[in-house]
Structure formats: structure tokens, C-alpha cells
């Protein structure tokens, strides 16, 4: 894959420098007042899908199944082949190589009732010969019939494009019409994102893609397996209701809708309470996203908590809590003799207290971890970093490279005990994510030139849906237990969530938490009748998962740098008070 490194380097440098101070200028986007879908439709007609080379930006309602739709006359089971295609992707700067290319892919679907279900949720496109930097995450869509479509049935499906360097996410919808043995072009539009505003990464994407259709014969056994897997996944989702049920005056909803740089600052805002997700409508730059449950989000450093803490706490339950005290130098060969890493434990890496050189500055992160594609290239860069004053375990110093070192160490630790072919993230997936109903959770890995399995980066690159994020958060809130089974080490979870006497590491980082504990931040917020401790996961741009004493868990995924959570916490506390 060819990459324009000078432009990419400048972009990543700007990205992380701005992330440290919280904002680097502002961008504006006009409020969307375009027409919405009505009968009969005026956009995405059969004629336009069969003949148009390009289409304008339009309200997301045109991609959704309308209330007046009828059941599809025929099912859809087959593979759509799409060529690499230039995207209409407005930019105020030159494109990075591959940034404006939709990848060449084959997407296979089957129908379950009136649902359009992808056979593969994550499509890894690194081998696209044309150099697109995007991978695809497919969600469950719909098929239906509209009387004005004549002999054609109609389908749409959600998908998320994520880049291969940081994992920035673009939430999109694609739609087409089809008959038994033919298909129209595929029209796509991406109108919401969690991406880097400061590098002009925001922007609306659209394209009309030539599509070839091929039937996909399924054996009875394969068909039964696909349908059963989908039914298990669909029925296991956390119930979702309107936020209005606990927020009738829209005070919290208005907070989620606050405008910062774009006309839809928050991608998802929700509260988990008493077994339900209270969801605010997911507004995009062009109306409501029609598949809220399928939106995936780039949550940046929330990944550290969702995956790094999760993995180490699972291995502590599997092997014993002594894994927290294992030495990095015993399990990361390139650092075995490195003076700075002597005495550093897995727990020190998890808590950003290694005492080694590191920061979020360009030379410590972008050049060291993001741009190297393979795990050995990245570790060679990390091994070239030096020491900082202070012994391991003394001082908090935030550096994402610590989590990559931890990932390497976890892999070696597991291989020592279970064999060279065992991958620690597969253990987490099989014994934690699948049981809690988050089997499709996606995480960025390194790219290995020889085709071997990459190593999870752990510091960034998770792409959860709201349901997946809520299930992982709920597992932590339940002290690591699920349906009577202890999946994570109970005491370590309690330490992270401030349920023990251990305060953690003072951070002294402005606009962040006061303490850092096993990948979680904490801060105190004064509310009407008391002071509450908010424990939270935090990611670049203002991504938060917040645990409150009331039992409420708050989700706010965005990319526009609202890093002061006090008002958000106060708004939730008025609805679900923690104070007596």
C-alpha cells in the first residue's frame, strides 16, 4: 500500500498535539434543512439508482425503510462485488493516498425475514490493490417493497468505514434496488463520524458504486447456522427505549445536541439504567441515522479501558492476580535488557506508571506506534526510547505506547502457558466478549507483512456499537461477573472503579480525571445535594463512558472536544440522583 508519508505525518502531528490541549481552532457546518422522505419518493428512485453516476447529499430518511413500505417480494441471498471507486469527499487539503477511494470488496448477505444480514461483519481491505485506506464494518439492514418501484425490491444497510492508522470512523448507509438476478448501482452516503476535526478529517462522503451481483447458494446446514447466529445476536441486545422516558423536558437531550463545530456534534448519547439503554436520537449532519444500533464509533483512548483493562483483568481471573505483578522485561524480548524497563510490571503499564520515556507527542506516539505497520517495527521504535526520572510505579505519565508494550507482554505470557498458537485476544473474545453478547466487537491490530495475525494495539482502535460498549461497561459495573460467572478478577475491577481504599495514581492533567486506576479515570463533581465521584473511560475528542454512584452509566461518543464532564454529570444526576 502506498502512503503519502509527509502529508500523513503532518496530519497525525496536528491530531495529537491538538488532542493534548483540547482544541486547535474551529470549523463550522451549516444546519441541514433539506427535504425528508415522503410518498412518493423524490430521491434514490429506481431510475436514478439504475442510471445516475452521482447523487447529491440528502436526508438520511431517504436511505431508511418508510412507514408506507410493504414486505419485499423476494429475499436477497448473494454477493455484491464493488470496484475501487473515487469518493466525493470534500477536503480543504490534499487527500492522503487512498483516503478518497472506496475499496474493492465483495459483500455477502442473506435475509432473515425482512432483515438484510451480512455474512461477515468486518471486511478487512488492506489487500485492495488500489490502495484504499478504509476497512468496512457491516451492520444489519432491511429489505422492502415500494409500490412505485415496479418490479424491483429495495434494500439498504448500514456500514462504518474505518481507517487503518487510527481507526477513525465514518457512519454510512448504502442502498440499492434488486430483482431475482440483477441489481442496481449501490448509492452510499456517510453523514456522521468520530474523526479528527482538527486535521479536516470531518466531511460528508458519497458515491455511486457499480455493483455486480452473484447468487450465493447455501447448504441447509450453512443456512441454519447463519440464521441461528443472527437470532442469538438479535435477541441478546440490550433493550433500547427513548431517552425521553427519563428526560421528559429534554434537558439531557439538549446537552447531547449542543453544537460545537458541526450541526451534529454527538454521534451517540445514551444512559444505561436498570437493564435498558435510554437513547437520544442519533442525529447526523443530514437527519437521523436510520440504524442506531449498528453505528460503530472510533472511541480513541476509551479503547484502553474497553480492551486493555478488560484483557488484563480476564487473565488475572484465568491465571491469578499475580499476572498484574509480572515483569515486562520477562515477557517482551526487545525490552529484556533495556535499563528503563527493569522492574516495570504489567500493572505499571496499565496504570501509565512505567517511569519510561513517553508522551502523546508526535515523536513518542505517531512516529513510534501509529506509522509503523508491524508489531516488530513498532517495538523497535519503542525500544529506542529512554528513561524518565523516578522508579516504576512512582509517577503517572500518560503514554499510549505503554499499552502496546502491555499487549506484547500479554501475548507472550499466554503463549508461555498455553502454546505458541494461542492468541490472548482470542481468549478474551471467546471467554468474555462472546458470553456477554459482544462477539462482533472490533479492535485495530498491527499489519504483519507475512500475513500472520497482528497484535492488538490496545491504546486506540476499538470500534464498538453502543450495545457492545454497554455490555462491556455493564460487566465492569457488575464487578466482572455475568450471569453467575466471574469473567474478570473481582478485586481488580473493584480497584479500577474506586470500590476499594486504593485511590490510584494522581494525574495532575488538566481537563482529565484526578486519579487513574487500571485504565479508568476518576474525578469528583459537585451536584445539587452532594459531591459524586465519576469514574470514566476517556477518549480523544470527548468520548466518554461514565460510571455514577446511582448505577447509571452514561455514553457520549463525539469528536468535538467537550472535555469538561461536570455539566454532563450534573444533567444526569438531576434525572437519576446519586445523592440521598
Coordinates of C-alpha atoms in Angstrom, one line a residue:
X1 CA 0.0 0.0 0.0
X2 CA 1.4 3.4 -1.0
X3 CA 1.0 6.2 1.6
X4 CA 2.0 9.8 1.2
X5 CA 4.0 9.9 4.5
X6 CA 4.8 13.6 4.6
X7 CA 1.2 14.7 4.5
X8 CA 0.1 11.9 6.8
X9 CA 2.9 12.8 9.3
X10 CA 1.8 16.4 9.4
X11 CA -1.8 15.4 9.9
X12 CA -1.0 13.0 12.7
X13 CA 1.3 15.5 14.4
X14 CA -1.5 18.1 14.3
X15 CA -4.0 15.5 15.5
X16 CA -2.2 14.6 18.7
X17 CA -0.8 18.0 19.6
X18 CA -4.4 19.3 19.4
X19 CA -5.6 16.4 21.4
X20 CA -3.4 17.3 24.3
X21 CA -4.6 20.9 24.6
X22 CA -8.2 20.0 23.8
X23 CA -8.8 22.1 20.6
X24 CA -6.9 23.7 17.8
X25 CA -9.3 26.1 16.1
X26 CA -12.8 25.6 15.0
X27 CA -14.7 24.5 11.9
X28 CA -18.3 25.2 11.1
X29 CA -21.1 23.3 9.3
X30 CA -24.4 24.8 8.3
X31 CA -27.6 23.4 9.8
X32 CA -29.3 20.9 7.5
X33 CA -32.8 21.8 6.3
X34 CA -33.1 19.5 3.3
X35 CA -36.3 17.7 2.4
X36 CA -37.1 14.4 4.1
X37 CA -38.6 11.3 2.5
X38 CA -42.3 11.4 1.7
X39 CA -44.6 9.5 -0.7
X40 CA -43.8 9.1 -3.5
X41 CA -40.0 9.4 -3.1
X42 CA -38.1 12.1 -5.0
X43 CA -34.6 10.8 -4.3
X44 CA -33.0 7.4 -4.8
X45 CA -35.7 6.4 -7.3
X46 CA -35.3 3.2 -9.3
X47 CA -34.4 5.3 -12.3
X48 CA -31.6 7.2 -10.5
X49 CA -30.2 4.1 -9.0
X50 CA -30.1 2.4 -12.4
X51 CA -28.7 5.4 -14.4
X52 CA -27.1 8.1 -12.2
X53 CA -23.3 8.5 -12.0
X54 CA -23.5 10.7 -8.9
X55 CA -26.2 11.9 -6.5
X56 CA -26.4 14.9 -4.1
X57 CA -26.2 14.8 -0.4
X58 CA -29.7 14.0 1.0
X59 CA -31.5 13.4 4.2
X60 CA -30.8 10.0 5.8
X61 CA -34.5 9.3 5.7
X62 CA -34.2 8.5 2.0
X63 CA -32.0 5.5 2.9
X64 CA -34.4 4.2 5.5
X65 CA -37.4 1.9 5.2
X66 CA -40.5 4.2 5.1
X67 CA -43.7 3.6 7.2
X68 CA -45.6 3.0 4.0
X69 CA -43.3 0.3 2.7
X70 CA -44.6 -3.2 2.1
X71 CA -42.8 -6.5 2.5
X72 CA -40.2 -7.4 -0.1
X73 CA -41.5 -9.7 -2.8
X74 CA -38.3 -11.7 -2.9
X75 CA -35.4 -12.4 -0.5
X76 CA -31.8 -11.4 -1.1
X77 CA -29.1 -14.0 -0.7
X78 CA -25.9 -13.3 -2.7
X79 CA -22.7 -11.4 -3.1
X80 CA -22.2 -7.9 -4.3
X81 CA -18.9 -7.1 -5.9
X82 CA -17.8 -3.5 -5.8
X83 CA -14.8 -2.0 -7.6
X84 CA -12.4 0.6 -6.1
X85 CA -14.2 3.9 -6.7
X86 CA -13.4 7.6 -6.1
X87 CA -15.4 9.1 -3.3
X88 CA -16.9 12.5 -3.3
X89 CA -15.2 13.6 -0.1
X90 CA -14.8 17.4 0.1
X91 CA -11.5 18.5 1.7
X92 CA -9.8 21.8 2.4
X93 CA -6.4 20.0 2.0
X94 CA -4.9 17.4 -0.3
X95 CA -6.0 13.8 0.2
X96 CA -3.8 11.3 1.9
X97 CA -3.1 8.5 -0.5
X98 CA -6.1 6.2 -0.6
X99 CA -8.3 8.5 1.6
X100 CA -10.7 9.3 -1.2
X101 CA -11.0 5.7 -2.5
X102 CA -13.8 3.2 -1.6
X103 CA -12.1 -0.2 -1.5
X104 CA -12.7 -3.0 -3.9
X105 CA -14.7 -5.5 -1.9
X106 CA -17.1 -8.4 -2.1
X107 CA -20.0 -8.2 0.4
X108 CA -22.3 -11.2 1.0
X109 CA -25.7 -11.0 2.6
X110 CA -28.7 -13.2 3.4
X111 CA -32.2 -12.2 4.5
X112 CA -33.8 -13.2 7.8
X113 CA -37.4 -12.2 7.4
X114 CA -37.2 -8.6 6.2
X115 CA -33.7 -8.1 7.7
X116 CA -30.6 -7.9 5.4
X117 CA -27.8 -9.6 7.3
X118 CA -24.1 -9.6 6.3
X119 CA -22.4 -13.0 6.5
X120 CA -19.2 -11.2 7.5
X121 CA -19.4 -8.1 9.8
X122 CA -15.8 -6.9 9.4
X123 CA -14.3 -6.7 5.9
X124 CA -10.5 -6.2 6.0
X125 CA -9.5 -4.5 2.8
X126 CA -5.8 -4.0 3.3
X127 CA -5.1 -6.0 0.2
X128 CA -7.0 -3.7 -2.0
X129 CA -4.6 -3.2 -4.9
X130 CA -5.7 0.4 -5.5
X131 CA -4.5 1.5 -2.1
X132 CA -7.7 2.5 -0.2
X133 CA -7.0 3.0 3.5
X134 CA -10.6 2.0 4.5
X135 CA -11.8 -1.1 6.2
X136 CA -15.6 -1.8 6.4
X137 CA -17.8 -2.9 9.3
X138 CA -21.2 -4.1 8.1
X139 CA -24.4 -3.9 10.0
X140 CA -27.9 -5.4 9.6
X141 CA -30.1 -3.6 7.2
X142 CA -33.6 -4.0 5.7
X143 CA -35.4 -5.2 2.5
X144 CA -38.8 -3.9 1.5
X145 CA -41.0 -3.0 -1.4
X146 CA -42.4 0.3 -2.6
X147 CA -45.4 0.3 -4.9
X148 CA -43.8 2.9 -7.2
X149 CA -40.7 0.7 -7.7
X150 CA -42.5 -1.6 -10.1
X151 CA -40.7 -5.0 -10.5
X152 CA -37.9 -4.0 -8.1
X153 CA -37.4 -4.6 -4.4
X154 CA -35.4 -2.3 -2.3
X155 CA -32.6 -2.8 0.3
X156 CA -30.4 -0.7 2.5
X157 CA -27.7 -1.5 5.0
X158 CA -25.5 0.4 7.5
X159 CA -21.8 0.2 7.4
X160 CA -18.9 2.0 9.0
X161 CA -15.6 2.9 7.2
X162 CA -12.5 2.9 9.5
X163 CA -9.0 4.0 8.5
X164 CA -6.1 1.7 9.1
X165 CA -3.9 4.0 11.1
X166 CA -6.0 5.5 13.9
X167 CA -9.3 3.8 13.2
X168 CA -11.4 7.0 12.6
X169 CA -15.0 6.0 11.9
X170 CA -17.4 7.2 9.2
X171 CA -21.0 6.0 9.7
X172 CA -22.6 5.4 6.3
X173 CA -25.7 3.8 4.7
X174 CA -25.8 2.1 1.3
X175 CA -28.9 1.4 -0.7
X176 CA -29.9 -0.4 -4.0
X177 CA -32.8 -2.0 -5.8
X178 CA -32.8 -5.6 -6.9
X179 CA -34.6 -8.3 -8.8
X180 CA -34.1 -12.0 -8.8
X181 CA -30.9 -12.0 -10.8
X182 CA -29.9 -8.3 -11.1
X183 CA -29.0 -5.3 -9.0
X184 CA -28.7 -1.6 -9.5
X185 CA -25.8 0.6 -8.6
X186 CA -25.1 1.0 -4.8
X187 CA -25.6 4.5 -3.6
X188 CA -23.7 5.3 -0.3
X189 CA -23.6 8.3 2.0
X190 CA -21.6 8.9 5.2
X191 CA -23.0 11.7 7.2
X192 CA -21.7 11.2 10.7
X193 CA -18.2 10.4 12.1
X194 CA -15.9 10.2 15.1
X195 CA -12.8 11.6 13.4
X196 CA -10.2 14.2 13.7
X197 CA -11.8 17.6 13.3
X198 CA -8.5 19.4 13.5
X199 CA -6.9 17.8 10.5
X200 CA -10.0 18.5 8.4
X201 CA -10.9 14.8 8.7
X202 CA -14.6 15.7 9.1
X203 CA -16.7 15.9 6.0
X204 CA -19.5 14.2 4.2
X205 CA -18.8 11.3 1.8
X206 CA -20.9 10.0 -1.0
X207 CA -20.6 7.9 -4.1
X208 CA -22.5 5.8 -6.6
X209 CA -20.8 2.4 -7.0
X210 CA -21.1 0.0 -9.9
X211 CA -22.3 -3.3 -8.4
X212 CA -22.3 -6.8 -9.8
X213 CA -24.5 -9.5 -8.2
X214 CA -23.8 -13.2 -7.8
X215 CA -26.2 -15.6 -6.1
X216 CA -24.8 -17.4 -3.1
X217 CA -26.1 -20.9 -2.8
X218 CA -26.3 -22.1 0.9
X219 CA -26.4 -25.6 2.1
X220 CA -29.1 -26.4 4.7
X221 CA -26.5 -26.6 7.4
X222 CA -24.9 -23.3 6.5
X223 CA -28.3 -21.6 6.2
X224 CA -29.3 -22.9 9.6
X225 CA -26.1 -21.8 11.2
X226 CA -26.3 -18.2 9.8
X227 CA -29.9 -17.8 10.8
X228 CA -29.3 -19.2 14.3
X229 CA -26.3 -16.9 14.8
X230 CA -28.3 -13.9 13.8
X231 CA -31.2 -14.8 16.0
X232 CA -28.9 -15.2 19.1
X233 CA -27.3 -11.9 18.4
X234 CA -30.5 -10.0 17.8
X235 CA -32.4 -11.4 20.8
X236 CA -29.4 -10.7 23.1
X237 CA -29.3 -7.0 22.5
X238 CA -29.9 -4.7 25.5
X239 CA -33.4 -3.2 25.2
X240 CA -33.4 0.3 23.8
X241 CA -36.0 2.9 24.7
X242 CA -36.3 6.7 24.2
X243 CA -34.3 8.9 26.4
X244 CA -37.5 11.0 26.8
X245 CA -38.7 8.3 29.3
X246 CA -36.3 9.6 31.9
X247 CA -35.7 13.1 30.3
X248 CA -39.2 14.4 29.6
X249 CA -38.1 18.1 29.5
X250 CA -35.1 17.2 27.1
X251 CA -32.5 18.8 29.4
X252 CA -30.1 15.9 28.9
X253 CA -31.1 15.6 25.2
X254 CA -30.4 19.2 24.7
X255 CA -26.9 18.7 26.2
X256 CA -26.3 15.9 23.8
X257 CA -27.4 18.2 20.9
X258 CA -25.2 21.1 21.9
X259 CA -23.4 22.4 18.8
X260 CA -19.6 22.7 18.9
X261 CA -18.2 22.6 15.4
X262 CA -20.7 20.7 13.3
X263 CA -24.5 20.5 13.3
X264 CA -24.5 17.1 14.9
X265 CA -21.7 17.1 17.4
X266 CA -22.7 14.0 19.3
X267 CA -22.8 10.7 17.4
X268 CA -24.4 8.8 20.3
X269 CA -25.8 9.9 23.6
X270 CA -27.4 7.4 26.0
X271 CA -27.8 6.3 29.6
X272 CA -27.8 2.7 30.7
X273 CA -30.1 2.1 33.7
X274 CA -32.0 -0.8 35.2
X275 CA -31.2 -3.1 32.2
X276 CA -32.2 -0.6 29.5
X277 CA -30.4 1.9 27.2
X278 CA -32.2 5.2 27.2
X279 CA -31.1 6.6 23.8
X280 CA -31.2 10.1 22.4
X281 CA -31.9 10.0 18.6
X282 CA -28.6 9.7 16.7
X283 CA -28.5 12.8 14.7
X284 CA -26.2 13.1 11.7
X285 CA -25.3 16.1 9.5
X286 CA -28.3 15.1 7.4
X287 CA -31.0 13.9 9.7
X288 CA -31.5 10.9 11.9
X289 CA -29.3 7.8 11.3
X290 CA -31.7 5.0 10.5
X291 CA -29.7 2.2 12.1
X292 CA -28.8 3.5 15.5
X293 CA -27.9 0.0 16.9
X294 CA -25.4 -0.6 14.1
X295 CA -23.4 2.6 14.4
X296 CA -19.8 2.0 15.2
X297 CA -17.6 4.6 16.8
X298 CA -13.9 5.4 16.9
X299 CA -13.6 5.9 20.7
X300 CA -9.8 6.5 20.7
X301 CA -8.4 6.0 24.2
X302 CA -11.6 4.6 25.6
X303 CA -10.0 1.6 24.0
X304 CA -7.5 1.4 26.8
X305 CA -10.4 0.7 29.3
X306 CA -12.6 -1.4 27.0
X307 CA -9.7 -3.7 25.9
X308 CA -6.5 -3.2 27.9
X309 CA -8.1 -3.3 31.3
X310 CA -10.6 -6.0 30.1
X311 CA -7.8 -8.3 28.9
X312 CA -5.5 -8.0 31.9
X313 CA -8.4 -8.5 34.3
X314 CA -9.6 -11.5 32.4
X315 CA -6.1 -13.0 32.5
X316 CA -6.0 -12.3 36.3
X317 CA -9.2 -14.3 36.7
X318 CA -7.9 -17.1 34.4
X319 CA -4.3 -17.4 35.9
X320 CA -4.5 -15.5 39.1
X321 CA -3.9 -11.8 40.2
X322 CA -0.1 -12.3 40.1
X323 CA -0.2 -11.6 36.4
X324 CA -0.5 -7.9 37.4
X325 CA 2.9 -8.2 39.0
X326 CA 4.6 -10.0 36.1
X327 CA 7.6 -8.2 34.7
X328 CA 7.6 -6.6 31.3
X329 CA 11.3 -7.4 30.9
X330 CA 10.5 -11.1 31.3
X331 CA 7.9 -11.1 28.5
X332 CA 8.9 -8.5 26.0
X333 CA 12.2 -9.7 24.5
X334 CA 13.2 -6.4 22.8
X335 CA 13.0 -4.7 26.2
X336 CA 14.6 -7.5 28.3
X337 CA 17.9 -5.7 28.7
X338 CA 16.5 -2.1 28.4
X339 CA 17.5 -0.2 31.6
X340 CA 14.3 1.9 31.7
X341 CA 12.1 -1.2 31.7
X342 CA 13.7 -3.1 34.6
X343 CA 11.2 -3.6 37.4
X344 CA 8.2 -2.4 35.3
X345 CA 5.2 -4.7 35.8
X346 CA 2.1 -5.3 33.8
X347 CA 0.2 -3.2 36.3
X348 CA 2.6 -0.3 35.9
X349 CA 1.9 -0.4 32.1
X350 CA -1.8 -0.5 32.7
X351 CA -1.6 2.4 35.1
X352 CA 0.7 4.6 33.0
X353 CA 3.4 4.5 35.7
X354 CA 6.3 2.8 34.0
X355 CA 8.8 5.6 34.6
X356 CA 9.9 5.3 30.9
X357 CA 10.1 7.9 28.2
X358 CA 6.8 8.5 26.6
X359 CA 4.0 11.0 25.9
X360 CA 1.4 11.8 23.3
X361 CA 3.8 14.0 21.4
X362 CA 4.5 13.2 17.8
X363 CA 7.9 11.5 18.3
X364 CA 6.5 9.3 21.1
X365 CA 3.3 8.2 19.5
X366 CA 2.7 8.9 15.8
X367 CA 6.2 8.2 14.7
X368 CA 6.7 5.4 17.2
X369 CA 3.5 3.5 17.2
X370 CA 1.0 4.7 14.6
X371 CA 3.1 4.8 11.4
X372 CA 5.0 1.5 11.8
X373 CA 2.7 -1.2 10.5
X374 CA 4.1 -4.3 12.1
X375 CA 4.5 -5.1 15.7
X376 CA 8.3 -5.6 15.4
X377 CA 8.7 -2.2 13.7
X378 CA 6.7 -0.5 16.4
X379 CA 8.5 -2.3 19.2
X380 CA 11.9 -1.4 17.7
X381 CA 10.8 2.3 17.9
X382 CA 9.7 1.9 21.5
X383 CA 13.0 0.2 22.4
X384 CA 14.7 3.3 21.1
X385 CA 13.1 5.5 23.8
X386 CA 14.9 6.2 27.0
X387 CA 14.2 6.6 30.7
X388 CA 12.4 9.3 32.8
X389 CA 13.2 10.2 36.4
X390 CA 11.6 8.1 39.0
X391 CA 11.2 4.4 39.6
X392 CA 8.5 2.2 38.1
X393 CA 5.2 2.7 40.0
X394 CA 6.0 6.2 41.3
X395 CA 4.5 8.7 38.9
X396 CA 1.7 8.8 36.4
X397 CA 2.8 9.7 32.9
X398 CA 0.3 9.2 30.1
X399 CA 1.8 7.4 27.1
X400 CA -0.2 5.1 24.7
X401 CA 3.0 3.1 23.9
X402 CA 2.7 1.6 27.4
X403 CA -0.5 -0.2 26.3
X404 CA 1.2 -1.6 23.2
X405 CA 4.0 -2.9 25.3
X406 CA 1.4 -4.5 27.6
X407 CA -0.2 -6.1 24.6
X408 CA 3.1 -7.7 23.6
X409 CA 3.6 -8.9 27.1
X410 CA 0.2 -10.4 27.4
X411 CA 0.7 -12.3 24.2
X412 CA 4.0 -13.8 25.4
X413 CA 2.5 -14.6 28.8
X414 CA -0.3 -16.5 27.3
X415 CA 1.9 -18.4 24.8
X416 CA 4.2 -19.5 27.6
X417 CA 1.2 -21.1 29.4
X418 CA -0.9 -22.3 26.5
X419 CA 1.2 -22.7 23.4
X420 CA 2.6 -20.7 20.5
X421 CA -0.7 -20.8 18.5
X422 CA -2.8 -19.3 21.3
X423 CA -3.6 -15.6 21.0
X424 CA -4.7 -13.8 24.1
X425 CA -7.3 -11.6 22.4
X426 CA -8.9 -14.8 21.0
X427 CA -9.2 -16.0 24.6
X428 CA -10.8 -12.6 25.6
X429 CA -13.1 -12.9 22.6
X430 CA -14.1 -16.5 23.3
X431 CA -14.5 -16.3 27.1
X432 CA -15.6 -12.7 27.7
X433 CA -17.0 -11.0 24.6
X434 CA -19.0 -13.9 23.2
X435 CA -20.6 -14.8 26.5
X436 CA -21.8 -11.2 27.2
X437 CA -23.1 -10.8 23.6
X438 CA -20.4 -8.7 22.1
X439 CA -19.0 -11.2 19.6
X440 CA -18.7 -8.7 16.8
X441 CA -16.7 -6.2 18.8
X442 CA -13.8 -4.9 16.6
X443 CA -10.3 -3.9 17.5
X444 CA -7.4 -2.5 15.5
X445 CA -4.4 -4.8 15.1
X446 CA -0.9 -4.3 13.6
X447 CA -0.5 -5.3 10.0
X448 CA 2.0 -8.1 9.5
X449 CA 3.7 -8.3 6.1
X450 CA 3.8 -12.1 6.1
X451 CA 0.1 -12.5 6.7
X452 CA 0.4 -13.6 10.3
X453 CA -2.1 -12.5 12.9
X454 CA -1.5 -8.9 14.0
X455 CA -1.1 -7.8 17.6
X456 CA -3.9 -5.7 19.3
X457 CA -2.7 -2.2 19.8
X458 CA -4.9 -1.7 22.9
X459 CA -4.2 2.0 23.2
X460 CA -6.7 3.0 20.5
X461 CA -8.6 1.4 17.7
X462 CA -11.8 -0.1 19.3
X463 CA -15.0 0.3 17.2
X464 CA -17.9 -0.6 19.5
X465 CA -21.5 -0.3 18.8
X466 CA -23.5 1.3 21.7
X467 CA -24.8 -2.2 22.6
X468 CA -21.2 -3.6 22.7
X469 CA -19.9 -0.7 24.7
X470 CA -22.8 -1.0 27.2
X471 CA -22.3 -4.7 27.6
X472 CA -18.6 -4.3 28.4
X473 CA -19.4 -1.4 30.8
X474 CA -22.1 -3.4 32.5
X475 CA -19.6 -6.2 33.0
X476 CA -17.3 -3.8 34.8
X477 CA -20.1 -2.3 36.8
X478 CA -21.1 -5.9 37.9
X479 CA -17.6 -6.4 39.3
X480 CA -16.7 -8.6 36.4
X481 CA -19.5 -11.1 36.8
X482 CA -22.0 -12.1 34.2
X483 CA -25.0 -14.5 34.8
X484 CA -23.3 -16.1 37.8
X485 CA -19.9 -16.5 36.2
X486 CA -16.9 -14.4 37.3
X487 CA -15.3 -13.4 34.0
X488 CA -12.9 -10.7 35.3
X489 CA -10.9 -10.6 38.5
X490 CA -13.4 -9.1 41.0
X491 CA -10.9 -7.2 43.2
X492 CA -9.1 -5.7 40.3
X493 CA -12.4 -4.4 38.8
X494 CA -13.3 -3.0 42.2
X495 CA -9.9 -1.2 42.4
X496 CA -10.5 0.3 39.0
X497 CA -14.0 1.5 39.9
X498 CA -12.9 3.1 43.2
X499 CA -14.6 0.4 45.3
X500 CA -11.6 -0.2 47.5
X501 CA -9.4 2.1 49.6
X502 CA -6.8 2.4 46.8
X503 CA -7.1 5.9 45.2
X504 CA -4.8 5.1 42.2
X505 CA -2.3 7.5 40.7
X506 CA -2.7 11.3 40.9
X507 CA -2.8 12.5 37.3
X508 CA -2.3 16.3 37.5
X509 CA -3.6 16.5 34.0
X510 CA -5.9 19.4 33.2
X511 CA -9.4 18.6 31.9
X512 CA -8.9 14.9 32.7
X513 CA -9.6 12.9 35.9
X514 CA -7.9 13.5 39.2
X515 CA -6.8 9.8 39.6
X516 CA -6.0 7.0 37.2
X517 CA -6.8 3.4 38.2
X518 CA -6.2 0.4 35.9
X519 CA -7.2 2.3 32.8
X520 CA -10.0 4.3 34.4
X521 CA -10.1 8.0 35.3
X522 CA -11.9 9.5 38.3
X523 CA -13.0 12.9 39.3
X524 CA -15.4 14.5 41.8
X525 CA -18.3 16.6 40.6
X526 CA -20.4 18.8 42.9
X527 CA -24.1 18.3 42.3
X528 CA -27.1 19.8 44.0
X529 CA -27.0 17.9 47.3
X530 CA -23.6 16.3 47.5
X531 CA -20.4 15.5 45.7
X532 CA -20.2 12.4 43.5
X533 CA -17.3 10.5 42.2
X534 CA -17.5 9.9 38.5
X535 CA -15.4 7.0 37.2
X536 CA -14.9 7.1 33.5
X537 CA -13.3 5.9 30.3
X538 CA -12.0 8.8 28.2
X539 CA -11.0 9.1 24.6
X540 CA -9.7 11.9 22.4
X541 CA -12.3 14.3 21.1
X542 CA -14.7 13.9 24.1
X543 CA -15.6 10.2 24.0
X544 CA -16.8 9.2 27.5
X545 CA -18.3 6.2 29.3
X546 CA -19.1 7.4 32.8
X547 CA -20.0 5.3 35.9
X548 CA -22.0 7.1 38.5
X549 CA -22.8 6.0 42.1
X550 CA -26.5 5.8 41.2
X551 CA -25.8 2.9 39.0
X552 CA -26.3 4.9 35.8
X553 CA -23.7 4.5 33.0
X554 CA -23.5 7.4 30.6
X555 CA -22.4 7.1 27.0
X556 CA -21.4 10.1 24.9
X557 CA -19.4 9.5 21.7
X558 CA -18.2 12.6 19.8
X559 CA -15.2 14.2 18.3
X560 CA -15.5 17.9 19.2
X561 CA -13.5 18.2 22.4
X562 CA -16.1 18.7 25.2
X563 CA -13.6 17.6 27.9
X564 CA -15.3 19.0 30.9
X565 CA -17.8 16.4 32.0
X566 CA -19.1 18.3 35.0
X567 CA -22.2 19.6 33.3
X568 CA -23.0 16.3 31.7
X569 CA -22.8 14.6 35.1
X570 CA -25.0 17.2 36.7
X571 CA -27.6 16.8 33.9
X572 CA -27.7 13.0 34.5
X573 CA -27.8 13.5 38.3
X574 CA -30.9 15.6 38.1
X575 CA -32.6 12.6 36.4
X576 CA -31.1 9.8 38.3
X577 CA -29.7 11.2 41.5
X578 CA -26.9 9.5 43.5
X579 CA -27.3 11.8 46.5
X580 CA -29.7 10.8 49.3

